[in-house]
Coordinates of C-alpha atoms in Angstrom, one line a residue:
X123 CA 101.0 -33.7 94.6
X124 CA 98.0 -34.9 97.2
X125 CA 100.4 -35.9 100.1
X126 CA 102.5 -32.6 99.8
X127 CA 99.1 -31.0 99.7
X128 CA 98.1 -32.5 103.0
X129 CA 101.1 -32.8 104.7
X130 CA 101.6 -28.5 104.4
X131 CA 98.2 -27.4 104.9
X132 CA 96.0 -29.4 106.4
X133 CA 98.7 -30.6 109.1
X134 CA 99.8 -27.1 109.7
X135 CA 95.6 -27.1 110.9
X136 CA 95.8 -29.7 112.9
X137 CA 99.1 -29.3 114.5
X138 CA 98.0 -25.3 115.4
X139 CA 97.7 -25.2 119.2
X140 CA 95.9 -21.3 118.9
X141 CA 92.4 -21.8 120.7
X142 CA 89.3 -22.8 118.5
X143 CA 87.1 -21.5 121.7
X144 CA 84.7 -19.1 120.9
X145 CA 84.0 -18.3 125.2
X146 CA 88.0 -18.7 125.3
X147 CA 89.0 -16.1 122.7
X148 CA 86.2 -14.2 124.0
X149 CA 87.1 -13.7 127.7
X150 CA 90.8 -13.1 126.7
X151 CA 89.6 -10.0 124.6
X152 CA 88.0 -8.7 127.5
X153 CA 90.8 -9.4 129.8
X154 CA 93.0 -7.4 127.2
X155 CA 91.0 -4.5 126.9
X156 CA 90.3 -4.6 130.7
X157 CA 94.0 -4.4 131.5
X158 CA 95.6 -2.5 128.7
X159 CA 93.5 0.1 126.4
X160 CA 93.7 2.7 129.3
X161 CA 97.9 2.7 128.6
X162 CA 97.5 2.5 125.0
X163 CA 94.6 5.5 124.5
X164 CA 96.9 8.2 124.2
X165 CA 98.1 11.3 121.9
X166 CA 101.3 8.9 120.7
X167 CA 99.2 6.0 119.7
X168 CA 96.5 8.1 118.1
X169 CA 99.6 9.5 115.8
X170 CA 100.6 5.5 115.6
X171 CA 97.1 4.9 114.5
X172 CA 96.8 7.6 111.8
X173 CA 100.0 6.1 110.2
X174 CA 98.5 2.9 109.8
X175 CA 95.6 3.6 108.1
X176 CA 94.8 2.7 104.3
X177 CA 92.3 5.4 103.6
X178 CA 89.6 3.9 101.5
X179 CA 87.4 4.8 98.7
X180 CA 85.3 1.6 97.5
X181 CA 82.1 3.2 96.3
X182 CA 80.0 2.9 93.0
X183 CA 79.9 6.4 92.4
X184 CA 83.8 6.1 92.5
X185 CA 85.1 7.6 88.9
X186 CA 88.8 8.6 87.7
X187 CA 87.7 12.5 88.9
X188 CA 86.6 11.7 92.3
X189 CA 89.5 9.4 93.0
X190 CA 92.0 11.9 92.2
X191 CA 90.2 14.5 94.5
X192 CA 90.2 11.8 97.1
X193 CA 94.0 11.6 96.5
X194 CA 94.8 15.1 96.3
X195 CA 93.7 15.3 100.6
X196 CA 96.3 13.3 100.7
X197 CA 98.6 15.2 98.7
X198 CA 97.6 18.5 100.7
X199 CA 98.0 16.7 104.4
X200 CA 101.7 16.9 104.3
X201 CA 100.9 20.8 103.4
X202 CA 98.4 21.2 106.1
X203 CA 99.9 19.0 109.2
X204 CA 103.6 18.9 108.6
X205 CA 104.2 17.8 112.1
X206 CA 101.9 14.1 111.6
X207 CA 102.9 11.4 109.7
X208 CA 100.6 10.7 106.7
X209 CA 98.4 7.5 105.6
X210 CA 100.0 4.2 105.1
X211 CA 98.0 3.9 101.6
X212 CA 95.1 4.5 99.1
X213 CA 93.1 1.5 98.9
X214 CA 90.9 1.8 95.7
X215 CA 89.7 -0.2 93.0
X216 CA 92.2 -1.8 90.8
X217 CA 91.0 0.5 87.8
X218 CA 92.0 3.3 89.4
X219 CA 95.7 2.5 90.2
X220 CA 96.4 4.7 87.4
X221 CA 94.7 7.7 88.5
X222 CA 96.1 7.4 91.8
X223 CA 99.8 6.6 90.6
X224 CA 99.3 9.8 88.5
X225 CA 98.5 12.1 91.2
X226 CA 100.1 10.9 93.9
X227 CA 102.9 13.3 95.4
X228 CA 103.7 12.7 98.7
X229 CA 106.3 9.5 99.5
X230 CA 106.1 7.2 101.7
X231 CA 102.5 6.4 100.9
X232 CA 101.6 3.1 99.4
X233 CA 98.9 3.0 96.6
X234 CA 96.8 -0.5 97.1
X235 CA 94.0 -2.2 95.6
X236 CA 91.0 -4.1 96.2
X237 CA 91.3 -7.5 93.0
X238 CA 90.2 -10.8 92.5
X239 CA 86.5 -9.9 92.1
X240 CA 86.1 -8.2 95.5
X241 CA 83.7 -8.2 97.4
X242 CA 82.9 -11.5 96.1
X243 CA 85.9 -14.1 95.0
X244 CA 83.4 -14.9 92.5
X245 CA 84.6 -15.4 89.0
X246 CA 86.8 -17.0 86.5
X247 CA 90.0 -17.3 88.5
X248 CA 91.9 -16.3 85.1
X249 CA 89.7 -12.7 85.3
X250 CA 90.6 -12.9 88.9
X251 CA 94.4 -13.5 88.7
X252 CA 94.4 -10.9 85.3
X253 CA 93.0 -8.5 87.5
X254 CA 95.8 -8.4 90.1
X255 CA 98.5 -8.7 87.1
X256 CA 97.0 -5.3 85.9
X257 CA 96.4 -3.6 89.0
X258 CA 100.1 -3.9 89.8
X259 CA 101.3 -3.6 86.1
X260 CA 99.2 0.1 86.3
X261 CA 100.7 1.2 89.9
X262 CA 99.8 -0.5 92.4
X263 CA 102.0 -2.0 95.9
X264 CA 99.6 -4.0 97.7
X265 CA 96.7 -6.0 96.6
X266 CA 93.5 -7.5 98.7
X267 CA 91.6 -10.5 97.6
X268 CA 89.0 -11.7 99.3
X269 CA 89.4 -15.3 100.4
X270 CA 87.4 -17.9 98.6
X271 CA 84.4 -19.0 101.2
X272 CA 83.2 -20.8 98.5
X273 CA 85.7 -23.3 98.0
X274 CA 86.0 -23.7 102.3
X275 CA 82.9 -24.5 103.4
X276 CA 82.8 -27.2 100.4
X277 CA 86.3 -28.1 102.4
X278 CA 88.1 -28.0 98.9
X279 CA 91.5 -26.2 100.8
X280 CA 93.5 -27.4 97.6
X281 CA 91.7 -25.1 95.3
X282 CA 92.0 -22.4 98.6
X283 CA 95.5 -22.6 98.9
X284 CA 96.4 -23.1 95.1
X285 CA 94.2 -19.7 94.4
X286 CA 95.8 -17.5 96.8
X287 CA 99.3 -19.0 95.7
X288 CA 98.4 -17.6 92.3
X289 CA 97.5 -14.6 93.5
X290 CA 100.6 -14.1 95.2
X291 CA 102.6 -15.3 92.0
X292 CA 100.8 -12.4 90.0
X293 CA 101.4 -10.0 92.8
X294 CA 105.2 -10.0 91.9
X295 CA 107.2 -7.4 94.0
X296 CA 103.7 -6.2 95.6
X297 CA 102.6 -7.2 98.7
X298 CA 99.3 -9.7 98.8
X299 CA 96.7 -8.8 101.8
X300 CA 93.9 -12.1 102.2
X301 CA 90.6 -11.3 103.4
X302 CA 89.5 -13.7 105.3
X303 CA 85.7 -12.0 106.0
X304 CA 85.6 -13.1 109.3
X305 CA 81.9 -12.4 109.3
X306 CA 80.8 -14.9 107.1
X307 CA 83.5 -17.4 108.7
X308 CA 82.1 -16.4 112.2
X309 CA 83.3 -19.0 114.6
X310 CA 86.5 -18.7 115.7
X311 CA 87.3 -22.5 114.9
X312 CA 86.5 -21.0 110.6
X313 CA 88.6 -18.1 111.1
X314 CA 91.7 -20.3 112.5
X315 CA 91.5 -22.3 109.7
X316 CA 91.2 -19.6 106.9
X317 CA 94.0 -17.8 108.8
X318 CA 96.2 -20.9 108.5
X319 CA 95.5 -21.5 105.0
X320 CA 96.4 -17.8 103.9
X321 CA 99.5 -17.9 105.8
X322 CA 101.1 -21.3 104.4
X323 CA 99.8 -19.6 100.7
X324 CA 102.3 -16.4 100.9
X325 CA 99.5 -14.2 102.4
X326 CA 101.6 -10.8 103.6
X327 CA 98.8 -9.8 105.7
X328 CA 95.7 -10.9 107.2
X329 CA 92.8 -8.6 107.0
X330 CA 89.7 -9.1 108.4
X331 CA 86.7 -8.3 106.1
X332 CA 85.7 -6.5 103.2
X333 CA 83.1 -4.4 105.5
X334 CA 80.5 -5.1 102.5
X335 CA 78.4 -8.2 102.6
X336 CA 78.9 -9.3 106.2
X337 CA 79.7 -8.0 109.5
X338 CA 82.6 -6.2 109.6
X339 CA 86.1 -6.5 111.8
X340 CA 85.6 -7.6 115.5
X341 CA 88.2 -8.0 118.0
X342 CA 87.3 -11.4 118.9
X343 CA 88.5 -12.5 115.0
X344 CA 91.5 -10.0 115.3
X345 CA 92.7 -12.2 118.2
X346 CA 92.5 -15.6 116.3
X347 CA 94.3 -13.9 113.4
X348 CA 96.7 -12.1 115.3
X349 CA 97.6 -15.6 117.6
X350 CA 98.0 -17.7 114.1
X351 CA 100.2 -15.1 112.8
X352 CA 102.3 -15.6 116.2
X353 CA 102.2 -19.2 116.1
X354 CA 103.6 -18.7 111.7
X355 CA 106.3 -16.3 113.0
X356 CA 107.5 -19.0 115.8
X357 CA 107.5 -21.7 113.4
X358 CA 109.0 -20.2 110.0
X359 CA 110.3 -17.1 111.0
X360 CA 108.0 -15.1 108.7
X361 CA 106.7 -12.2 109.8
X362 CA 103.4 -11.1 108.2
X363 CA 101.0 -8.2 109.0
X364 CA 97.4 -7.8 109.9
X365 CA 94.2 -5.8 109.0
X366 CA 91.5 -4.5 110.4
X367 CA 88.8 -3.5 108.3
X368 CA 84.6 -3.2 108.0
X369 CA 83.2 -0.8 110.5
X370 CA 85.6 0.8 112.7
X371 CA 84.7 4.5 112.8
X372 CA 85.9 5.5 116.1
X373 CA 89.4 6.7 117.8
X374 CA 88.6 4.4 120.4
X375 CA 87.7 1.2 117.9
X376 CA 91.1 1.6 116.3
X377 CA 93.0 1.6 119.8
X378 CA 90.8 -1.5 120.9
X379 CA 92.3 -3.0 117.6
X380 CA 96.0 -1.9 118.3
X381 CA 95.5 -3.0 122.1
X382 CA 94.9 -6.5 120.9
X383 CA 97.5 -6.8 118.5
X384 CA 100.2 -5.0 120.9
X385 CA 99.1 -7.8 123.8
X386 CA 99.4 -10.5 121.2
X387 CA 101.9 -9.9 118.7
X388 CA 104.1 -7.2 120.6
X389 CA 105.4 -3.6 119.5
X390 CA 107.1 -4.9 116.3
X391 CA 104.1 -5.7 114.8
X392 CA 102.6 -1.8 116.0
X393 CA 103.6 0.1 112.3
X394 CA 102.4 0.3 109.4
X395 CA 104.7 -2.8 107.8
X396 CA 102.7 -5.1 109.7
X397 CA 99.6 -3.5 111.1
X398 CA 96.8 -1.7 109.3
X399 CA 93.5 -0.2 109.7
X400 CA 91.0 0.0 106.2
X401 CA 88.9 2.9 106.8
X402 CA 87.0 6.1 105.4
X403 CA 85.7 7.9 107.9
X404 CA 88.3 7.0 110.3
X405 CA 90.9 9.2 109.5
X406 CA 88.9 12.1 110.2
X407 CA 88.1 11.0 113.8
X408 CA 91.6 10.4 115.0
X409 CA 93.2 13.8 113.3
X410 CA 90.3 15.4 115.3
X411 CA 91.2 13.8 118.2
X412 CA 94.7 14.6 117.9
X413 CA 93.9 18.5 116.9
X414 CA 91.4 18.6 120.3
X415 CA 88.7 20.0 117.9
X416 CA 86.5 18.3 114.8
X417 CA 88.7 18.0 111.4
X418 CA 87.1 17.2 107.9
X419 CA 89.7 17.0 106.1
X420 CA 89.4 13.5 104.0

């Protein structure tokens, strides 16, 4: 068992050719934006970005009534803006999955739930797995869990990967997004290692951040994660999605993330099957830029 683990995970990290030099990453991101941001800053891209949003409410004050109202805004969007694509998903705490499932009336919008003792990942493993199982059973299509930073920094990679594997099994037919919490990982080397461990443990998406305790998404982390996804796809033929979350509030911010993903992963990733933006205020920002005037629908 130990030999299998070392072969599968530690060798994958050791054999990866993705850069872990922070200065190289920063320069690569700057070059991409200098050369390609303007060409992506268009109305067509804004529409794509809106359709890639995981519309999110993760507040201590969330309640069945507030989440139902939040969901109704997604329902009414389709009536008020029939020419625009809707958001990709509604993201809530797992106990609200049944509320969204009951209230949501539009097709094509998925239900995502944070799980696994979000945002700290600190609880008994049995409770974290049970939370995911209950979320799926009560209507969730997608699960966002937090990468186990404590075990990672203790270099207990086996515990990290075992937990992700178990969460993936608990998702059944649902998709699993693994939140790396890149603001805590900080360095290119750590983000690269965490990405590879998650990919080889069955993640369907790599996600940057919770947007809670640590700094949120960064373009540099996005570049590294996208490079790891690209390398994994070239080695295995498996396409894994990317989700940026935490602090993405303006259309300009969103276009920058789109641009980095486009240049690293290509056009195939530029749809809501493989590209997501987790946000609460971003939807109104992009909608306003599409409409040409301030809109506060969500």
